[in-house]
Amino acid sequence: MDLDDTDREILRILQEDARTPFSEVARRIDMSSATVHDRVNRMQEAGVIEGYHAKVDPREVGFGISAIVGLRVEQGREKDTLDRLSAVEGVQEIHLTTGEWDVMARVYAEDADALRELMFEEVAQMDGFARSQTMVVLGTEHETEELPV
Amino acid sequence: MDLDDTDREILRILQEDARTPFSEVARRIDMSSATVHDRVNRMQEAGVIEGYHAKVDPREVGFGISAIVGLRVEQGREKDTLDRLSAVEGVQEIHLTTGEWDVMARVYAEDADALRELMFEEVAQMDGFARSQTMVVLGTEHETEELPV
DNA sequence: GTTGAAAAAATATTGAG
DNA sequence: CTCAATATTTTTTCAAC
């Protein structure tokens, strides 16, 4: 889909605050809210906007620790192995990558103990993983949901 | 902040679709919309809900490639180095980690060429980084914005 | 592709149990 | 904390340019 400057402005506003009323978006970009509505609909249908999500603070809901995990997957069974990994609660992202690891995953757990259990008793024991490395996140210096559109 | 089951249900709904009208949230959890409104306000004020963001497909806005980057930071100048890294366009996340790398970052770029430029001509040249490794994301197997609350 | 206006729906607010 | 009623805003639709 081709996006013009108006579309990009709308995206910027909704990335920053997805609950901004269309009427206010319209005010800010100096157009009618019907136009905003129409453009947002088209961007949703085209898959440019994939959804709207409330960002919840992990700590406030009991996830006191997270880690970035590198994994080596045994050849020939990637699909099945990753499907099982996806289903593990606390596993938020799984990316196939070049370089040192086949897979990089982001996992959340309640505390260090739960993370140990998750990694060493659940993930590392799963068939299909040859090796893993857990990098515990000590802190997040910078994090944005907003792409520079 | 203490969250009860009702709060958690509201969080689940808003994590899945942040634009769900409060009246519909209320219907689904069988409460009045005033209650939902009140609870959402309290969760916002307490920082449980950090915001609402439209999820935009990176490819649709010109980011055809992304990478997970490991970095070693020279001791004694972490703060300044990471501040400068945060300001680089396309750098979405920066986490301090244990293990092989001091810092893990997620970066987005237009294409392989732009990623090379970003990494080797911008980041790797920055004072303060001793070493880096770029793991190009070949695909994303699983990704959710929703924490299992 | 955009607009303005009207109808439908949702949200904010208030007072009370 | 929750509800119900009301006042205010917003969303949605649609004829018209």
mmCIF file of C-alpha atoms (C1' of nucleotides) in Angstrom:
data_model
loop_
_atom_site.group_PDB
_atom_site.id
_atom_site.type_symbol
_atom_site.label_atom_id
_atom_site.label_comp_id
_atom_site.label_asym_id
_atom_site.label_seq_id
_atom_site.Cartn_x
_atom_site.Cartn_y
_atom_site.Cartn_z
ATOM 1 C CA MET A 1 0.000 0.000 0.000
ATOM 2 C CA ASP A 2 1.163 3.493 -0.835
ATOM 3 C CA LEU A 3 1.175 5.871 2.095
ATOM 4 C CA ASP A 4 1.184 9.619 1.744
ATOM 5 C CA ASP A 5 2.249 12.189 4.314
ATOM 6 C CA THR A 6 -1.240 12.385 5.770
ATOM 7 C CA ASP A 7 -1.311 8.637 6.367
ATOM 8 C CA ARG A 8 2.062 8.815 8.046
ATOM 9 C CA GLU A 9 0.945 11.602 10.322
ATOM 10 C CA ILE A 10 -2.056 9.561 11.356
ATOM 11 C CA LEU A 11 0.225 6.596 12.029
ATOM 12 C CA ARG A 12 2.513 8.715 14.176
ATOM 13 C CA ILE A 13 -0.382 9.893 16.298
ATOM 14 C CA LEU A 14 -1.898 6.421 16.724
ATOM 15 C CA GLN A 15 1.455 4.814 17.463
ATOM 16 C CA GLU A 16 1.905 7.308 20.264
ATOM 17 C CA ASP A 17 -1.625 6.997 21.608
ATOM 18 C CA ALA A 18 -3.918 4.461 20.011
ATOM 19 C CA ARG A 19 -6.948 5.765 21.865
ATOM 20 C CA THR A 20 -6.711 9.280 20.457
ATOM 21 C CA PRO A 21 -10.223 10.061 19.178
ATOM 22 C CA PHE A 22 -10.355 10.374 15.402
ATOM 23 C CA SER A 23 -11.907 13.777 15.885
ATOM 24 C CA GLU A 24 -8.742 14.934 17.609
ATOM 25 C CA VAL A 25 -6.509 13.307 15.023
ATOM 26 C CA ALA A 26 -8.544 15.241 12.462
ATOM 27 C CA ARG A 27 -8.032 18.514 14.320
ATOM 28 C CA ARG A 28 -4.302 17.964 14.518
ATOM 29 C CA ILE A 29 -3.827 17.175 10.851
ATOM 30 C CA ASP A 30 -6.439 19.734 9.829
ATOM 31 C CA MET A 31 -8.874 17.409 8.107
ATOM 32 C CA SER A 32 -12.359 16.121 8.767
ATOM 33 C CA SER A 33 -12.785 13.149 11.045
ATOM 34 C CA ALA A 34 -14.555 11.302 8.236
ATOM 35 C CA THR A 35 -11.325 11.428 6.249
ATOM 36 C CA VAL A 36 -9.311 10.171 9.192
ATOM 37 C CA HIS A 37 -11.797 7.409 9.686
ATOM 38 C CA ASP A 38 -11.602 6.400 6.048
ATOM 39 C CA ARG A 39 -7.811 6.415 5.954
ATOM 40 C CA VAL A 40 -7.502 4.429 9.173
ATOM 41 C CA ASN A 41 -9.920 1.848 7.799
ATOM 42 C CA ARG A 42 -7.915 1.495 4.626
ATOM 43 C CA MET A 43 -4.677 1.136 6.538
ATOM 44 C CA GLN A 44 -6.234 -1.527 8.730
ATOM 45 C CA GLU A 45 -7.537 -3.465 5.746
ATOM 46 C CA ALA A 46 -4.187 -3.212 4.003
ATOM 47 C CA GLY A 47 -2.437 -4.559 7.098
ATOM 48 C CA VAL A 48 -0.406 -1.403 7.662
ATOM 49 C CA ILE A 49 -2.040 -1.126 11.069
ATOM 50 C CA GLU A 50 -1.955 -4.585 12.592
ATOM 51 C CA GLY A 51 -3.783 -3.757 15.785
ATOM 52 C CA TYR A 52 -3.986 -1.624 18.894
ATOM 53 C CA HIS A 53 -2.525 -2.816 22.148
ATOM 54 C CA ALA A 54 -2.448 -1.576 25.701
ATOM 55 C CA LYS A 55 1.119 -1.620 26.974
ATOM 56 C CA VAL A 56 1.193 -3.204 30.409
ATOM 57 C CA ASP A 57 4.132 -2.846 32.785
ATOM 58 C CA PRO A 58 5.446 -6.419 33.181
ATOM 59 C CA ARG A 59 6.468 -5.849 36.792
ATOM 60 C CA GLU A 60 3.000 -4.742 37.780
ATOM 61 C CA VAL A 61 1.529 -8.030 36.630
ATOM 62 C CA GLY A 62 4.087 -10.243 38.257
ATOM 63 C CA PHE A 63 6.877 -10.517 35.712
ATOM 64 C CA GLY A 64 9.871 -9.345 37.655
ATOM 65 C CA ILE A 65 12.517 -10.631 35.287
ATOM 66 C CA SER A 66 13.081 -11.140 31.595
ATOM 67 C CA ALA A 67 15.802 -12.553 29.422
ATOM 68 C CA ILE A 68 17.020 -12.690 25.872
ATOM 69 C CA VAL A 69 17.761 -16.257 24.944
ATOM 70 C CA GLY A 70 19.900 -17.629 22.135
ATOM 71 C CA LEU A 71 19.090 -21.142 20.947
ATOM 72 C CA ARG A 72 20.538 -23.667 18.554
ATOM 73 C CA VAL A 73 17.919 -25.831 16.899
ATOM 74 C CA GLU A 74 18.635 -29.319 15.629
ATOM 75 C CA GLN A 75 18.361 -29.502 11.887
ATOM 76 C CA GLY A 76 15.313 -31.029 10.294
ATOM 77 C CA ARG A 77 12.873 -30.398 13.107
ATOM 78 C CA GLU A 78 12.805 -26.621 13.292
ATOM 79 C CA LYS A 79 9.081 -26.223 12.708
ATOM 80 C CA ASP A 80 7.920 -28.588 15.424
ATOM 81 C CA THR A 81 10.486 -27.365 17.912
ATOM 82 C CA LEU A 82 9.536 -23.722 17.462
ATOM 83 C CA ASP A 83 5.834 -24.481 17.654
ATOM 84 C CA ARG A 84 6.351 -26.053 21.045
ATOM 85 C CA LEU A 85 8.508 -23.139 22.167
ATOM 86 C CA SER A 86 5.817 -20.656 21.066
ATOM 87 C CA ALA A 87 3.335 -22.351 23.337
ATOM 88 C CA VAL A 88 5.435 -21.884 26.469
ATOM 89 C CA GLU A 89 3.930 -19.215 28.701
ATOM 90 C CA GLY A 90 6.231 -16.278 29.086
ATOM 91 C CA VAL A 91 7.821 -16.640 25.661
ATOM 92 C CA GLN A 92 6.917 -13.355 23.961
ATOM 93 C CA GLU A 93 9.053 -13.311 20.824
ATOM 94 C CA ILE A 94 10.850 -15.865 18.706
ATOM 95 C CA HIS A 95 13.068 -14.731 15.854
ATOM 96 C CA LEU A 96 15.092 -16.790 13.405
ATOM 97 C CA THR A 97 18.470 -15.174 13.020
ATOM 98 C CA THR A 98 21.791 -15.343 11.250
ATOM 99 C CA GLY A 99 24.955 -15.558 13.298
ATOM 100 C CA GLU A 100 25.803 -17.292 16.498
ATOM 101 C CA TRP A 101 22.306 -18.544 17.256
ATOM 102 C CA ASP A 102 19.550 -19.963 15.083
ATOM 103 C CA VAL A 103 16.867 -18.493 17.247
ATOM 104 C CA MET A 104 16.644 -15.525 19.568
ATOM 105 C CA ALA A 105 13.747 -15.456 21.996
ATOM 106 C CA ARG A 106 12.466 -13.000 24.575
ATOM 107 C CA VAL A 107 11.087 -14.549 27.716
ATOM 108 C CA TYR A 108 9.400 -13.184 30.851
ATOM 109 C CA ALA A 109 9.189 -14.847 34.231
ATOM 110 C CA GLU A 110 8.055 -14.039 37.741
ATOM 111 C CA ASP A 111 11.488 -14.068 39.337
ATOM 112 C CA ALA A 112 14.960 -15.533 38.989
ATOM 113 C CA ASP A 113 13.740 -18.843 40.275
ATOM 114 C CA ALA A 114 10.908 -19.052 37.800
ATOM 115 C CA LEU A 115 13.252 -18.056 34.993
ATOM 116 C CA ARG A 116 15.680 -20.802 35.947
ATOM 117 C CA GLU A 117 12.854 -23.282 35.962
ATOM 118 C CA LEU A 118 11.521 -22.040 32.638
ATOM 119 C CA MET A 119 14.902 -22.184 30.956
ATOM 120 C CA PHE A 120 16.542 -25.240 32.458
ATOM 121 C CA GLU A 121 13.573 -27.425 33.217
ATOM 122 C CA GLU A 122 11.314 -26.498 30.344
ATOM 123 C CA VAL A 123 13.105 -25.020 27.346
ATOM 124 C CA ALA A 124 16.549 -26.592 27.601
ATOM 125 C CA GLN A 125 14.975 -29.995 28.147
ATOM 126 C CA MET A 126 12.776 -29.742 25.099
ATOM 127 C CA ASP A 127 13.694 -32.050 22.247
ATOM 128 C CA GLY A 128 15.152 -30.151 19.376
ATOM 129 C CA PHE A 129 17.402 -27.702 21.158
ATOM 130 C CA ALA A 130 21.093 -28.434 20.981
ATOM 131 C CA ARG A 131 22.341 -25.533 23.031
ATOM 132 C CA SER A 132 21.110 -22.344 24.650
ATOM 133 C CA GLN A 133 22.351 -19.203 26.286
ATOM 134 C CA THR A 134 20.335 -17.015 28.618
ATOM 135 C CA MET A 135 21.122 -13.331 28.843
ATOM 136 C CA VAL A 136 19.222 -11.863 31.752
ATOM 137 C CA VAL A 137 17.933 -8.340 31.190
ATOM 138 C CA LEU A 138 19.294 -6.173 33.983
ATOM 139 C CA GLY A 139 17.586 -3.081 32.752
ATOM 140 C CA THR A 140 16.084 -1.440 29.732
ATOM 141 C CA GLU A 141 17.793 1.731 28.635
ATOM 142 C CA HIS A 142 15.451 2.550 25.809
ATOM 143 C CA GLU A 143 12.319 1.006 24.390
ATOM 144 C CA THR A 144 9.780 2.368 21.962
ATOM 145 C CA GLU A 145 6.809 0.833 20.238
ATOM 146 C CA GLU A 146 6.892 3.586 17.656
ATOM 147 C CA LEU A 147 8.529 3.164 14.301
ATOM 148 C CA PRO A 148 9.815 6.383 12.753
ATOM 149 C CA VAL A 149 7.297 6.559 9.916
ATOM 150 C CA MET B 1 -0.821 -1.817 42.939
ATOM 151 C CA ASP B 2 -2.972 -4.815 43.755
ATOM 152 C CA LEU B 3 -4.912 -6.204 40.825
ATOM 153 C CA ASP B 4 -7.945 -8.391 41.176
ATOM 154 C CA ASP B 5 -9.387 -10.758 38.597
ATOM 155 C CA THR B 6 -11.611 -8.050 37.145
ATOM 156 C CA ASP B 7 -8.616 -5.799 36.566
ATOM 157 C CA ARG B 8 -6.790 -8.616 34.883
ATOM 158 C CA GLU B 9 -9.697 -9.346 32.591
ATOM 159 C CA ILE B 10 -9.810 -5.709 31.569
ATOM 160 C CA LEU B 11 -6.078 -5.810 30.894
ATOM 161 C CA ARG B 12 -6.463 -8.896 28.737
ATOM 162 C CA ILE B 13 -9.107 -7.219 26.619
ATOM 163 C CA LEU B 14 -7.185 -3.973 26.215
ATOM 164 C CA GLN B 15 -3.941 -5.753 25.466
ATOM 165 C CA GLU B 16 -5.695 -7.567 22.652
ATOM 166 C CA ASP B 17 -7.523 -4.514 21.317
ATOM 167 C CA ALA B 18 -6.807 -1.184 22.936
ATOM 168 C CA ARG B 19 -9.648 0.534 21.090
ATOM 169 C CA THR B 20 -12.349 -1.708 22.492
ATOM 170 C CA PRO B 21 -15.072 0.651 23.775
ATOM 171 C CA PHE B 22 -15.414 0.551 27.551
ATOM 172 C CA SER B 23 -19.063 -0.279 27.092
ATOM 173 C CA GLU B 24 -18.104 -3.489 25.333
ATOM 174 C CA VAL B 25 -15.457 -4.304 27.911
ATOM 175 C CA ALA B 26 -18.191 -3.821 30.497
ATOM 176 C CA ARG B 27 -20.549 -6.163 28.650
ATOM 177 C CA ARG B 28 -17.914 -8.855 28.399
ATOM 178 C CA ILE B 29 -16.988 -8.784 32.064
ATOM 179 C CA ASP B 30 -20.575 -8.155 33.108
ATOM 180 C CA MET B 31 -20.096 -4.837 34.849
ATOM 181 C CA SER B 32 -21.081 -1.239 34.250
ATOM 182 C CA SER B 33 -18.954 0.859 31.953
ATOM 183 C CA ALA B 34 -18.476 3.385 34.751
ATOM 184 C CA THR B 35 -16.695 0.673 36.704
ATOM 185 C CA VAL B 36 -14.523 -0.202 33.761
ATOM 186 C CA HIS B 37 -13.725 3.436 33.274
ATOM 187 C CA ASP B 38 -12.809 3.842 36.900
ATOM 188 C CA ARG B 39 -10.610 0.776 36.960
ATOM 189 C CA VAL B 40 -8.827 1.713 33.769
ATOM 190 C CA ASN B 41 -8.139 5.173 35.157
ATOM 191 C CA ARG B 42 -6.691 3.724 38.306
ATOM 192 C CA MET B 43 -4.497 1.320 36.379
ATOM 193 C CA GLN B 44 -3.248 4.158 34.222
ATOM 194 C CA GLU B 45 -2.456 6.324 37.198
ATOM 195 C CA ALA B 46 -0.689 3.458 38.937
ATOM 196 C CA GLY B 47 1.410 2.842 35.839
ATOM 197 C CA VAL B 48 0.038 -0.637 35.269
ATOM 198 C CA ILE B 49 -1.139 0.538 31.866
ATOM 199 C CA GLU B 50 1.720 2.496 30.339
ATOM 200 C CA GLY B 51 -0.031 3.489 27.148
ATOM 201 C CA TYR B 52 -1.891 2.431 24.050
ATOM 202 C CA HIS B 53 -0.075 1.958 20.785
ATOM 203 C CA ALA B 54 -1.056 1.165 17.239
ATOM 204 C CA LYS B 55 1.064 -1.710 15.956
ATOM 205 C CA VAL B 56 2.369 -0.840 12.511
ATOM 206 C CA ASP B 57 3.788 -3.440 10.126
ATOM 207 C CA PRO B 58 7.447 -2.418 9.743
ATOM 208 C CA ARG B 59 7.589 -3.590 6.139
ATOM 209 C CA GLU B 60 4.662 -1.421 5.148
ATOM 210 C CA VAL B 61 6.471 1.691 6.290
ATOM 211 C CA GLY B 62 9.776 0.918 4.667
ATOM 212 C CA PHE B 63 11.623 -1.183 7.220
ATOM 213 C CA GLY B 64 12.456 -4.299 5.269
ATOM 214 C CA ILE B 65 15.052 -5.682 7.659
ATOM 215 C CA SER B 66 15.798 -5.834 11.331
ATOM 216 C CA ALA B 67 18.528 -7.206 13.518
ATOM 217 C CA ILE B 68 19.364 -8.111 17.070
ATOM 218 C CA VAL B 69 22.678 -6.620 18.015
ATOM 219 C CA GLY B 70 25.040 -7.546 20.817
ATOM 220 C CA LEU B 71 27.407 -4.827 22.017
ATOM 221 C CA ARG B 72 30.284 -4.522 24.418
ATOM 222 C CA VAL B 73 30.509 -1.145 26.061
ATOM 223 C CA GLU B 74 33.768 0.332 27.338
ATOM 224 C CA GLN B 75 33.746 0.661 31.081
ATOM 225 C CA GLY B 76 33.181 4.022 32.669
ATOM 226 C CA ARG B 77 31.237 5.616 29.847
ATOM 227 C CA GLU B 78 28.137 3.474 29.663
ATOM 228 C CA LYS B 79 25.652 6.269 30.238
ATOM 229 C CA ASP B 80 26.904 8.574 27.526
ATOM 230 C CA THR B 81 27.408 5.775 25.045
ATOM 231 C CA LEU B 82 23.900 4.423 25.483
ATOM 232 C CA ASP B 83 22.356 7.861 25.290
ATOM 233 C CA ARG B 84 23.935 8.354 21.907
ATOM 234 C CA LEU B 85 22.828 4.909 20.774
ATOM 235 C CA SER B 86 19.238 5.638 21.869
ATOM 236 C CA ALA B 87 19.165 8.645 19.602
ATOM 237 C CA VAL B 88 20.031 6.664 16.473
ATOM 238 C CA GLU B 89 16.976 6.335 14.229
ATOM 239 C CA GLY B 90 15.930 2.733 13.850
ATOM 240 C CA VAL B 91 17.155 1.658 17.287
ATOM 241 C CA GLN B 92 13.967 0.464 18.974
ATOM 242 C CA GLU B 93 15.179 -1.290 22.113
ATOM 243 C CA ILE B 94 18.304 -1.244 24.244
ATOM 244 C CA HIS B 95 18.684 -3.701 27.100
ATOM 245 C CA LEU B 96 21.538 -4.144 29.549
ATOM 246 C CA THR B 97 22.218 -7.834 29.935
ATOM 247 C CA THR B 98 24.288 -10.414 31.695
ATOM 248 C CA GLY B 99 26.313 -12.849 29.664
ATOM 249 C CA GLU B 100 28.224 -12.529 26.462
ATOM 250 C CA TRP B 101 27.182 -8.955 25.688
ATOM 251 C CA ASP B 102 26.724 -5.894 27.869
ATOM 252 C CA VAL B 103 23.956 -4.587 25.706
ATOM 253 C CA MET B 104 21.434 -6.146 23.377
ATOM 254 C CA ALA B 105 19.672 -3.838 20.946
ATOM 255 C CA ARG B 106 16.946 -4.250 18.359
ATOM 256 C CA VAL B 107 17.387 -2.206 15.224
ATOM 257 C CA TYR B 108 15.295 -1.653 12.101
ATOM 258 C CA ALA B 109 16.505 -0.501 8.698
ATOM 259 C CA GLU B 110 15.188 -0.060 5.197
ATOM 260 C CA ASP B 111 17.236 -2.838 3.605
ATOM 261 C CA ALA B 112 20.450 -4.786 3.966
ATOM 262 C CA ASP B 113 22.425 -1.864 2.681
ATOM 263 C CA ALA B 114 20.914 0.561 5.145
ATOM 264 C CA LEU B 115 21.487 -1.930 7.968
ATOM 265 C CA ARG B 116 25.135 -2.282 7.018
ATOM 266 C CA GLU B 117 25.488 1.470 6.993
ATOM 267 C CA LEU B 118 23.688 1.807 10.323
ATOM 268 C CA MET B 119 25.782 -0.842 12.012
ATOM 269 C CA PHE B 120 29.230 -0.373 10.520
ATOM 270 C CA GLU B 121 29.263 3.309 9.759
ATOM 271 C CA GLU B 122 27.187 4.602 12.615
ATOM 272 C CA VAL B 123 27.040 2.285 15.616
ATOM 273 C CA ALA B 124 30.331 0.409 15.363
ATOM 274 C CA GLN B 125 32.184 3.691 14.839
ATOM 275 C CA MET B 126 30.665 5.302 17.887
ATOM 276 C CA ASP B 127 33.080 5.904 20.727
ATOM 277 C CA GLY B 128 32.405 3.615 23.606
ATOM 278 C CA PHE B 129 31.730 0.349 21.830
ATOM 279 C CA ALA B 130 34.490 -2.199 22.002
ATOM 280 C CA ARG B 131 32.869 -4.905 19.922
ATOM 281 C CA SER B 132 29.572 -5.784 18.313
ATOM 282 C CA GLN B 133 27.769 -8.634 16.655
ATOM 283 C CA THR B 134 24.805 -8.271 14.339
ATOM 284 C CA MET B 135 22.276 -11.067 14.115
ATOM 285 C CA VAL B 136 19.991 -10.383 11.195
ATOM 286 C CA VAL B 137 16.383 -11.400 11.754
ATOM 287 C CA LEU B 138 15.439 -13.784 8.957
ATOM 288 C CA GLY B 139 11.904 -14.215 10.192
ATOM 289 C CA THR B 140 9.710 -13.949 13.201
ATOM 290 C CA GLU B 141 8.135 -17.184 14.323
ATOM 291 C CA HIS B 142 6.103 -15.766 17.155
ATOM 292 C CA GLU B 143 5.507 -12.311 18.556
ATOM 293 C CA THR B 144 2.915 -11.055 20.969
ATOM 294 C CA GLU B 145 2.413 -7.745 22.701
ATOM 295 C CA GLU B 146 0.233 -9.447 25.264
ATOM 296 C CA LEU B 147 1.527 -10.543 28.623
ATOM 297 C CA PRO B 148 -0.317 -13.474 30.179
ATOM 298 C CA VAL B 149 -1.932 -11.505 32.998
ATOM 299 C "C1'" DG C 1 -10.439 11.826 -1.955
ATOM 300 C "C1'" DT C 2 -12.834 14.984 0.815
ATOM 301 C "C1'" DT C 3 -16.573 17.257 3.287
ATOM 302 C "C1'" DG C 4 -20.510 18.459 6.414
ATOM 303 C "C1'" DA C 5 -24.377 17.048 8.787
ATOM 304 C "C1'" DA C 6 -27.217 13.776 11.137
ATOM 305 C "C1'" DA C 7 -27.907 9.492 13.640
ATOM 306 C "C1'" DA C 8 -26.022 6.135 16.546
ATOM 307 C "C1'" DA C 9 -22.926 4.984 19.966
ATOM 308 C "C1'" DA C 10 -19.569 5.734 23.412
ATOM 309 C "C1'" DT C 11 -17.404 8.262 27.184
ATOM 310 C "C1'" DA C 12 -17.115 11.402 31.206
ATOM 311 C "C1'" DT C 13 -19.288 12.876 35.188
ATOM 312 C "C1'" DT C 14 -22.084 13.023 39.099
ATOM 313 C "C1'" DG C 15 -24.788 11.549 43.044
ATOM 314 C "C1'" DA C 16 -26.179 7.777 45.751
ATOM 315 C "C1'" DG C 17 -26.305 2.970 47.743
ATOM 316 C "C1'" DC D 1 -16.524 -0.511 44.788
ATOM 317 C "C1'" DT D 2 -20.361 -0.322 41.976
ATOM 318 C "C1'" DC D 3 -24.364 1.437 39.754
ATOM 319 C "C1'" DA D 4 -27.636 4.406 37.098
ATOM 320 C "C1'" DA D 5 -28.717 8.591 34.816
ATOM 321 C "C1'" DT D 6 -27.259 12.436 32.334
ATOM 322 C "C1'" DA D 7 -24.432 15.557 29.718
ATOM 323 C "C1'" DT D 8 -20.916 15.680 26.550
ATOM 324 C "C1'" DT D 9 -18.093 13.768 22.757
ATOM 325 C "C1'" DT D 10 -17.041 10.687 19.423
ATOM 326 C "C1'" DT D 11 -17.875 7.342 15.796
ATOM 327 C "C1'" DT D 12 -20.100 6.142 11.809
ATOM 328 C "C1'" DT D 13 -22.681 6.722 7.773
ATOM 329 C "C1'" DC D 14 -23.990 8.938 3.606
ATOM 330 C "C1'" DA D 15 -25.364 12.236 0.117
ATOM 331 C "C1'" DA D 16 -22.908 15.607 -2.416
ATOM 332 C "C1'" DC D 17 -18.895 18.007 -4.393
#
